[in-house]
PDB file of C-alpha atoms in Angstrom:
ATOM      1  CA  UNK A   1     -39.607  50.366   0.244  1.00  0.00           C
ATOM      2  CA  UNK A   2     -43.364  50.343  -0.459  1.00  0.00           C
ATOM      3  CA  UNK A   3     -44.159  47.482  -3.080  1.00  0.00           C
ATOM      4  CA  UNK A   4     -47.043  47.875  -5.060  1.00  0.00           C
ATOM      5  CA  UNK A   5     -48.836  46.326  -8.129  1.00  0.00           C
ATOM      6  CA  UNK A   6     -49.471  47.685 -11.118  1.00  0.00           C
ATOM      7  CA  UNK A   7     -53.319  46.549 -13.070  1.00  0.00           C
ATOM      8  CA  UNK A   8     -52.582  48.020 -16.424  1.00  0.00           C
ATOM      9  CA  UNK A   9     -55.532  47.876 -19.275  1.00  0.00           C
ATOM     10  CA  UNK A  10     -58.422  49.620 -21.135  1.00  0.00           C
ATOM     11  CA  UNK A  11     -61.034  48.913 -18.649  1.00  0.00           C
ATOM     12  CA  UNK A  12     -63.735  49.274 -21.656  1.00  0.00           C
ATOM     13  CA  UNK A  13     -65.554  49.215 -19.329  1.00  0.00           C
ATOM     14  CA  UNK A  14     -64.233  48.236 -15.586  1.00  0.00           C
ATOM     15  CA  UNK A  15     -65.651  45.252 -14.176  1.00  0.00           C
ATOM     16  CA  UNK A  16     -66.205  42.735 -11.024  1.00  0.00           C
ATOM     17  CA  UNK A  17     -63.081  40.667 -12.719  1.00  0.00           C
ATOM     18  CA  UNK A  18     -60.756  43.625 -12.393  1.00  0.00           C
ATOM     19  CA  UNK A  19     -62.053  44.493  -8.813  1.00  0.00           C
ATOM     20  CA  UNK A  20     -61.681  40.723  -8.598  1.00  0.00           C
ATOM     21  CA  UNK A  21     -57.821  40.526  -9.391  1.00  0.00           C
ATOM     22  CA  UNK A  22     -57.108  43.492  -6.775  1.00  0.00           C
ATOM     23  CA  UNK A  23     -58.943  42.234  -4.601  1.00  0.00           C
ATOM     24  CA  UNK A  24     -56.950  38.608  -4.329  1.00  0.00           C
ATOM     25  CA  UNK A  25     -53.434  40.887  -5.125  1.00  0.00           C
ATOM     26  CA  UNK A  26     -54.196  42.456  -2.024  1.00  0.00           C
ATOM     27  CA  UNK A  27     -55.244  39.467   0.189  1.00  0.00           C
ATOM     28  CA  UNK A  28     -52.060  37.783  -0.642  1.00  0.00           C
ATOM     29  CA  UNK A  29     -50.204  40.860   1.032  1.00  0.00           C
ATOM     30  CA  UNK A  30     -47.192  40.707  -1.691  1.00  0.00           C
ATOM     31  CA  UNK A  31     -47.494  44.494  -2.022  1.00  0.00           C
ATOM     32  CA  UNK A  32     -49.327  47.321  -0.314  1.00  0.00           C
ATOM     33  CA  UNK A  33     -51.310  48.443  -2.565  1.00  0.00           C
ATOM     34  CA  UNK A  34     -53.071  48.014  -6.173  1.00  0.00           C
ATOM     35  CA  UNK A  35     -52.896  51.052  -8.738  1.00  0.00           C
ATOM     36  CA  UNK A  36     -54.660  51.040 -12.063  1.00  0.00           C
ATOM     37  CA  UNK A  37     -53.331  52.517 -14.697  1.00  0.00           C
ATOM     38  CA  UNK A  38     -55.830  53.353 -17.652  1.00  0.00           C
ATOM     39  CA  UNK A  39     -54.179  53.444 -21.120  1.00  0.00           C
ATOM     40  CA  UNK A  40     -54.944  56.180 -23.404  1.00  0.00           C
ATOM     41  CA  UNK A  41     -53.585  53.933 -26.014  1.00  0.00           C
ATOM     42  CA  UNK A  42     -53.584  50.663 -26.180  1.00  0.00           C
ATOM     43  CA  UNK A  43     -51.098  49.541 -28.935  1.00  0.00           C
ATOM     44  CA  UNK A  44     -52.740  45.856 -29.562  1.00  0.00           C
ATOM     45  CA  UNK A  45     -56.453  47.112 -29.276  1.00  0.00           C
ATOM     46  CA  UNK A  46     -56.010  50.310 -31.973  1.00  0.00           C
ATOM     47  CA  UNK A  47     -59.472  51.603 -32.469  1.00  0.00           C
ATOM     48  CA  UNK A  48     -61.609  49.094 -30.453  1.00  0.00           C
ATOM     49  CA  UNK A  49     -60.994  51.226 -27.251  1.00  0.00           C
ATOM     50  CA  UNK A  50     -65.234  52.619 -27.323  1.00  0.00           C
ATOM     51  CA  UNK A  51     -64.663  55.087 -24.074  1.00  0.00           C
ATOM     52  CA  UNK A  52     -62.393  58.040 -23.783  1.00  0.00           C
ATOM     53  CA  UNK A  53     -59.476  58.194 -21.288  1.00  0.00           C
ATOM     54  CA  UNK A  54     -61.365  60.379 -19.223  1.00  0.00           C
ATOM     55  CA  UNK A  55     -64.672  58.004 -18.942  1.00  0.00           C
ATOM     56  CA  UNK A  56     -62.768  55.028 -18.516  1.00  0.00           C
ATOM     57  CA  UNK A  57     -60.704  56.737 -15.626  1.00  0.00           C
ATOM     58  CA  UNK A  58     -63.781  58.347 -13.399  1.00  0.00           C
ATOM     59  CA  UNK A  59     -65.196  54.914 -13.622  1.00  0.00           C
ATOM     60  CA  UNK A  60     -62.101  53.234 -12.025  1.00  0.00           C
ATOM     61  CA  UNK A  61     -61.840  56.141  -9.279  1.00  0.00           C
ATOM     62  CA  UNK A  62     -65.822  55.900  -8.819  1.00  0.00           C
ATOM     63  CA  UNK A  63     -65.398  51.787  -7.614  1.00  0.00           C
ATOM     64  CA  UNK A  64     -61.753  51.544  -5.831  1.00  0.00           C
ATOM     65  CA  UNK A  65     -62.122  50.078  -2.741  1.00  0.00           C
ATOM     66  CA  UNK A  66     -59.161  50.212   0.690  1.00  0.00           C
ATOM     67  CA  UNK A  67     -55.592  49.760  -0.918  1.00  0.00           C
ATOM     68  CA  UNK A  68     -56.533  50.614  -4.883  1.00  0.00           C
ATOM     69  CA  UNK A  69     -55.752  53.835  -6.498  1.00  0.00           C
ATOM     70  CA  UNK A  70     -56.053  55.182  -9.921  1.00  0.00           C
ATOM     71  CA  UNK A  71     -53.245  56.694 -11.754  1.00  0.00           C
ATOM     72  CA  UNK A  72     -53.515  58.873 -14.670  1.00  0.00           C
ATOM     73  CA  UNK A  73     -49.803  58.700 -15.769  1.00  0.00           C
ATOM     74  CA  UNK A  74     -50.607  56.585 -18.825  1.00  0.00           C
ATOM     75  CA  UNK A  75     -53.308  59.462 -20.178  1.00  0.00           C
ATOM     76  CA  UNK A  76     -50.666  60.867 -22.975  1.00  0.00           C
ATOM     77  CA  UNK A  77     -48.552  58.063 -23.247  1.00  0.00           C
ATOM     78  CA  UNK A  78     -47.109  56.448 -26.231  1.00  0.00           C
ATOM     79  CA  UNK A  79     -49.278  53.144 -24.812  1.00  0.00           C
ATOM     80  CA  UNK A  80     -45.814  50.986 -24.639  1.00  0.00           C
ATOM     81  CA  UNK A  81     -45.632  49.568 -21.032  1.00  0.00           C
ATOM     82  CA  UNK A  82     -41.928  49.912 -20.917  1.00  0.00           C
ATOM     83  CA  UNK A  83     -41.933  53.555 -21.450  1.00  0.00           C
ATOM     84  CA  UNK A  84     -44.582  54.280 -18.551  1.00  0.00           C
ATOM     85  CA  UNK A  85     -42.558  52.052 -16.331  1.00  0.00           C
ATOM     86  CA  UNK A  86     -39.448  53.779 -17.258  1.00  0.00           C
ATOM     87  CA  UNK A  87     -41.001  57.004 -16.573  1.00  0.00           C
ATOM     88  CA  UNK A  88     -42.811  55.656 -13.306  1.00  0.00           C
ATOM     89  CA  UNK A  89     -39.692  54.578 -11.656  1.00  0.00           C
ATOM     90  CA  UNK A  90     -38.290  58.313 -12.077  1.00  0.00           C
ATOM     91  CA  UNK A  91     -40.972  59.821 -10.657  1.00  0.00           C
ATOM     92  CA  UNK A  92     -41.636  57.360  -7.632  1.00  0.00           C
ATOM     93  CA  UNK A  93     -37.923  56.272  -6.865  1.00  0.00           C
ATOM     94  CA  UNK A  94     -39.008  54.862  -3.704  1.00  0.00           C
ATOM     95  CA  UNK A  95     -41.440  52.364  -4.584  1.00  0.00           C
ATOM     96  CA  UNK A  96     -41.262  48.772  -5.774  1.00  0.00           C
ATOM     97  CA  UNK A  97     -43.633  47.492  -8.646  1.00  0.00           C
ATOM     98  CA  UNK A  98     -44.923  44.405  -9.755  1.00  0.00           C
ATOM     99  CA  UNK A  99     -46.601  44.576 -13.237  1.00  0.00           C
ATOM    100  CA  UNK A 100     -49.544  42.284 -13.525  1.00  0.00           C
ATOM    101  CA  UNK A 101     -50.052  40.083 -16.766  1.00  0.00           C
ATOM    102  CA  UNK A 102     -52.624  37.328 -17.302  1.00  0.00           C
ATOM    103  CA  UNK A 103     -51.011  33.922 -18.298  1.00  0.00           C
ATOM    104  CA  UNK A 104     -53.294  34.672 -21.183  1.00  0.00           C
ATOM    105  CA  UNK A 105     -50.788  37.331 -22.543  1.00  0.00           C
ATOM    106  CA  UNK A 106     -47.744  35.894 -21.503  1.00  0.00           C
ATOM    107  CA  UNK A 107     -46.965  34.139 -24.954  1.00  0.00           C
ATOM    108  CA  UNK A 108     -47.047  37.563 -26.757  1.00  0.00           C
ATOM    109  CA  UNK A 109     -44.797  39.404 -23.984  1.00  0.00           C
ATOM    110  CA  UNK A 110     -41.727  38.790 -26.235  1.00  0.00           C
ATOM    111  CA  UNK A 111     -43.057  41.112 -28.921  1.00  0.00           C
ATOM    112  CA  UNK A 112     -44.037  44.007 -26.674  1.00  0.00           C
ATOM    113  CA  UNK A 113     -42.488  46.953 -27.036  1.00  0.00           C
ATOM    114  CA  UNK A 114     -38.824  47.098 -25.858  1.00  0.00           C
ATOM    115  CA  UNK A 115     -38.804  43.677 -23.929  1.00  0.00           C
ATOM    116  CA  UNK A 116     -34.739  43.147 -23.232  1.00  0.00           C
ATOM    117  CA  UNK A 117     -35.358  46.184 -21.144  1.00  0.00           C
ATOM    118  CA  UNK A 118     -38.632  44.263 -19.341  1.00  0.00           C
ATOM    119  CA  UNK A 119     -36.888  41.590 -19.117  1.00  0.00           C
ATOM    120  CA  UNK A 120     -34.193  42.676 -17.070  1.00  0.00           C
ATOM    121  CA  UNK A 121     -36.164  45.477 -14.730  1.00  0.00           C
ATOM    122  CA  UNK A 122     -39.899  44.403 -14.138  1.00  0.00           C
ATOM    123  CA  UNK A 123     -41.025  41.991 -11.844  1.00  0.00           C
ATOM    124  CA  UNK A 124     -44.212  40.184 -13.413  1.00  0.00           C
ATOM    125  CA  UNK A 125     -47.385  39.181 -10.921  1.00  0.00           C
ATOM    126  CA  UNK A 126     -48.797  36.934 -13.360  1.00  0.00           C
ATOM    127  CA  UNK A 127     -52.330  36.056 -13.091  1.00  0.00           C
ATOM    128  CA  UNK A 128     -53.193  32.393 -14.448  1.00  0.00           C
ATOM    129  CA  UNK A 129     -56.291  32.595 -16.517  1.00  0.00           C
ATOM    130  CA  UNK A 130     -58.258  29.342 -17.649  1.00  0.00           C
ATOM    131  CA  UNK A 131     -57.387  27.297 -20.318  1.00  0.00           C
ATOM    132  CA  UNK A 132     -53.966  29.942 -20.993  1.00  0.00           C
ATOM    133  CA  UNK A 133     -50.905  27.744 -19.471  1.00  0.00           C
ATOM    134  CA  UNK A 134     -48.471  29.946 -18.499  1.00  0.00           C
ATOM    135  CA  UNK A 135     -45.919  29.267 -21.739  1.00  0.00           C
ATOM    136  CA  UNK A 136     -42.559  27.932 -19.987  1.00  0.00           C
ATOM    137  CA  UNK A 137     -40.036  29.383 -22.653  1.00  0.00           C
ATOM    138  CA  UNK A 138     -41.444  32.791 -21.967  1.00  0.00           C
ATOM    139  CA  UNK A 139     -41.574  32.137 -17.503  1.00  0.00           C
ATOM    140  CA  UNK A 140     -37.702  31.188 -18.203  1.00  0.00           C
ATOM    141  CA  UNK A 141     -37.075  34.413 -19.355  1.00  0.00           C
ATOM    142  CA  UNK A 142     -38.499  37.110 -17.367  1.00  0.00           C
ATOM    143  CA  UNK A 143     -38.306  37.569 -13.139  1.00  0.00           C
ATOM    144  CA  UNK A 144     -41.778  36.962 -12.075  1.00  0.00           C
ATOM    145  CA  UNK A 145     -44.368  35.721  -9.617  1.00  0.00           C
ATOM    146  CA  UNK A 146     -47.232  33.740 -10.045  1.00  0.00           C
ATOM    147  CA  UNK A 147     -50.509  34.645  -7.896  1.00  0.00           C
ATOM    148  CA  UNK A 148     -52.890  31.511  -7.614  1.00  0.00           C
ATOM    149  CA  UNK A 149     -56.229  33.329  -7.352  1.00  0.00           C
ATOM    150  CA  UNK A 150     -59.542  31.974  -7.848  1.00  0.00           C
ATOM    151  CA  UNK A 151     -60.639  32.616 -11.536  1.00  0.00           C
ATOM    152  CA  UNK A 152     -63.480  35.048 -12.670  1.00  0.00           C
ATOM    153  CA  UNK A 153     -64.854  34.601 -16.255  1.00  0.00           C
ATOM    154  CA  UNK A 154     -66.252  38.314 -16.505  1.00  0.00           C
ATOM    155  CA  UNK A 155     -64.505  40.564 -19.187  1.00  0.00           C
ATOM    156  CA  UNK A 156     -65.308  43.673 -20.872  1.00  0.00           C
ATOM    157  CA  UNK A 157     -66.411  41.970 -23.894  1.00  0.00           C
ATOM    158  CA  UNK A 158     -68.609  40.426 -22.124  1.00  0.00           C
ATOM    159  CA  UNK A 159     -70.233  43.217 -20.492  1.00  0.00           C
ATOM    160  CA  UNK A 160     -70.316  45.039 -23.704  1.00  0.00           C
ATOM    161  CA  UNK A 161     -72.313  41.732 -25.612  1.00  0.00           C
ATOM    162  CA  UNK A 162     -74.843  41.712 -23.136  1.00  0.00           C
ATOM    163  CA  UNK A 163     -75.253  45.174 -23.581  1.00  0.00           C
ATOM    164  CA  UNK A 164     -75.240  45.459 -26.907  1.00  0.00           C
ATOM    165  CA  UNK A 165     -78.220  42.391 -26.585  1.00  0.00           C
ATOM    166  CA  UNK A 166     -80.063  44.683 -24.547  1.00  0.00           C
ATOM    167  CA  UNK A 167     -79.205  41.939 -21.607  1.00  0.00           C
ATOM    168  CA  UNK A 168     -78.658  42.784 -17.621  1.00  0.00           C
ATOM    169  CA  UNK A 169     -75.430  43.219 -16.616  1.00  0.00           C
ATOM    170  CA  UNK A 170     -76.078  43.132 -12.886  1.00  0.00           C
ATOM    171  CA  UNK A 171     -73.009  41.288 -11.185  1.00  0.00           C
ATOM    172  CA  UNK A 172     -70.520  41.540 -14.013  1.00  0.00           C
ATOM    173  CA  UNK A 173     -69.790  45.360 -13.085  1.00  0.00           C
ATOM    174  CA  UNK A 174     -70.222  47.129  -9.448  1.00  0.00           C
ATOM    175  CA  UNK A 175     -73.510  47.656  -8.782  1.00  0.00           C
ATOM    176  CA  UNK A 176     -73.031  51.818  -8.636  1.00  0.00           C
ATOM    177  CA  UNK A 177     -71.971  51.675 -11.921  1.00  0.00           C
ATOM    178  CA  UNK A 178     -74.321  49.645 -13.563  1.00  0.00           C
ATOM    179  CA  UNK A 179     -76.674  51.901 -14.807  1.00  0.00           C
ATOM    180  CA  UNK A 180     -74.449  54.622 -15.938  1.00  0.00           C
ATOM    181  CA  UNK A 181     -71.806  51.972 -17.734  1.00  0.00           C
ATOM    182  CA  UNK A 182     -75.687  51.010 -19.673  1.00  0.00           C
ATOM    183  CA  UNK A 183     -75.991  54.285 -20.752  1.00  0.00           C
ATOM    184  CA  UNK A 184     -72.239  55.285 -22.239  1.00  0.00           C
ATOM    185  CA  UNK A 185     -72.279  51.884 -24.155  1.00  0.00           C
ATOM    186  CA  UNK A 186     -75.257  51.500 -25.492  1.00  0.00           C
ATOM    187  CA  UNK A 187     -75.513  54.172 -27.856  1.00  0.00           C
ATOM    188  CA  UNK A 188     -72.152  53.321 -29.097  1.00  0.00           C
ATOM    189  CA  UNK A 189     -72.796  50.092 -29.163  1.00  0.00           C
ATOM    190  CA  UNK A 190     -75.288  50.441 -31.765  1.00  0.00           C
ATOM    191  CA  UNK A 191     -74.536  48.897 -34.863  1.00  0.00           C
ATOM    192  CA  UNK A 192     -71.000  48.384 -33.860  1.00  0.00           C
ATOM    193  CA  UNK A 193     -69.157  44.797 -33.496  1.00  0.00           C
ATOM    194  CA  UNK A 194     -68.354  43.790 -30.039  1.00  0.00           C
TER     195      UNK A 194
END
């Protein structure tokens, strides 16, 4: 059975963290492989998502590098990660998947959508983030993994700040990238909060 890991998010924009993550996934050979999975709609970011789906996606495929892939399955989803499991498991019967979570949203992975269900059919790669213990009541009750990798303290906000403050972003996002991730943001950036 192939086993492969499953980097769900916005990517507003895609960054060295991300690349980061599947990078160390992939070095730990747990799984084969590291697909992203772009969310069209993201059910705890509602209207803070600045890039469209398709955007966000050709930026992903533009920087994967040997054993990541890009999926598009989550383009006209309802944004619930239990429903685009459910609905990758039909369609790829033959794979294993791991879903990777930061320890930073562990403590709200009770009130996702549908969680029994999680609970008792996805295997969690959880990522430790700093200063976000992994909550023990919540480790108790899901099947899971935990992946000891090297933190990175880039994030999307971040790129979009410096941005926004007219700053470089050179090393926080691929350098092929750089330039054109300047130029979607920054005019919607404008007057907006970060």
């Amino acid at each position: 059975m192939i086993s492969q890991a499953l980097l769900g998010g916005s990517f507003d924009p895609i960054h060295n963290g991300h690349l980061h993550i599947a990078r160390e996934i992939l070095r730990s050979g747990l799984v084969s492989g590291v697909i992203f999975l772009p969310n069209a709609r993201h059910n705890f970011k509602q209207g803070s998502v600045l890039l469209d789906f398709n955007t966000r996606y050709d930026l992903v495929a533009s920087v994967l590098e040997p054993g990541m892939e890009v999926w598009d399955d989550d383009a006209r989803g309802s944004g619930f990660t239990s429903e685009l499991l459910q609905r990758l498991r039909r369609k790829h019967p033959e794979r294993f998947f791991f879903w990777v979570i930061g320890s930073d949203n562990l403590e709200a992975l009770p009130r996702w959508h549908d969680f029994p269900w999680l609970r008792e059919n996805v295997r969690f790669l959880i990522i430790p983030r700093p200063g976000y213990p992994a909550s023990g009541s919540v480790l108790k009750r899901i099947r899971r993994k935990t992946l000891k990798i090297a933190p990175s303290d880039v994030s999307s906000t971040l790129v979009r700040q410096r941005i926004q403050a007219g700053k470089s972003i050179a090393g926080l996002v691929p350098r092929s990238i750089a330039a054109r991730v300047v130029s979607l943001y920054k005019p919607l950036l404008a007057g907006h909060e970060v």
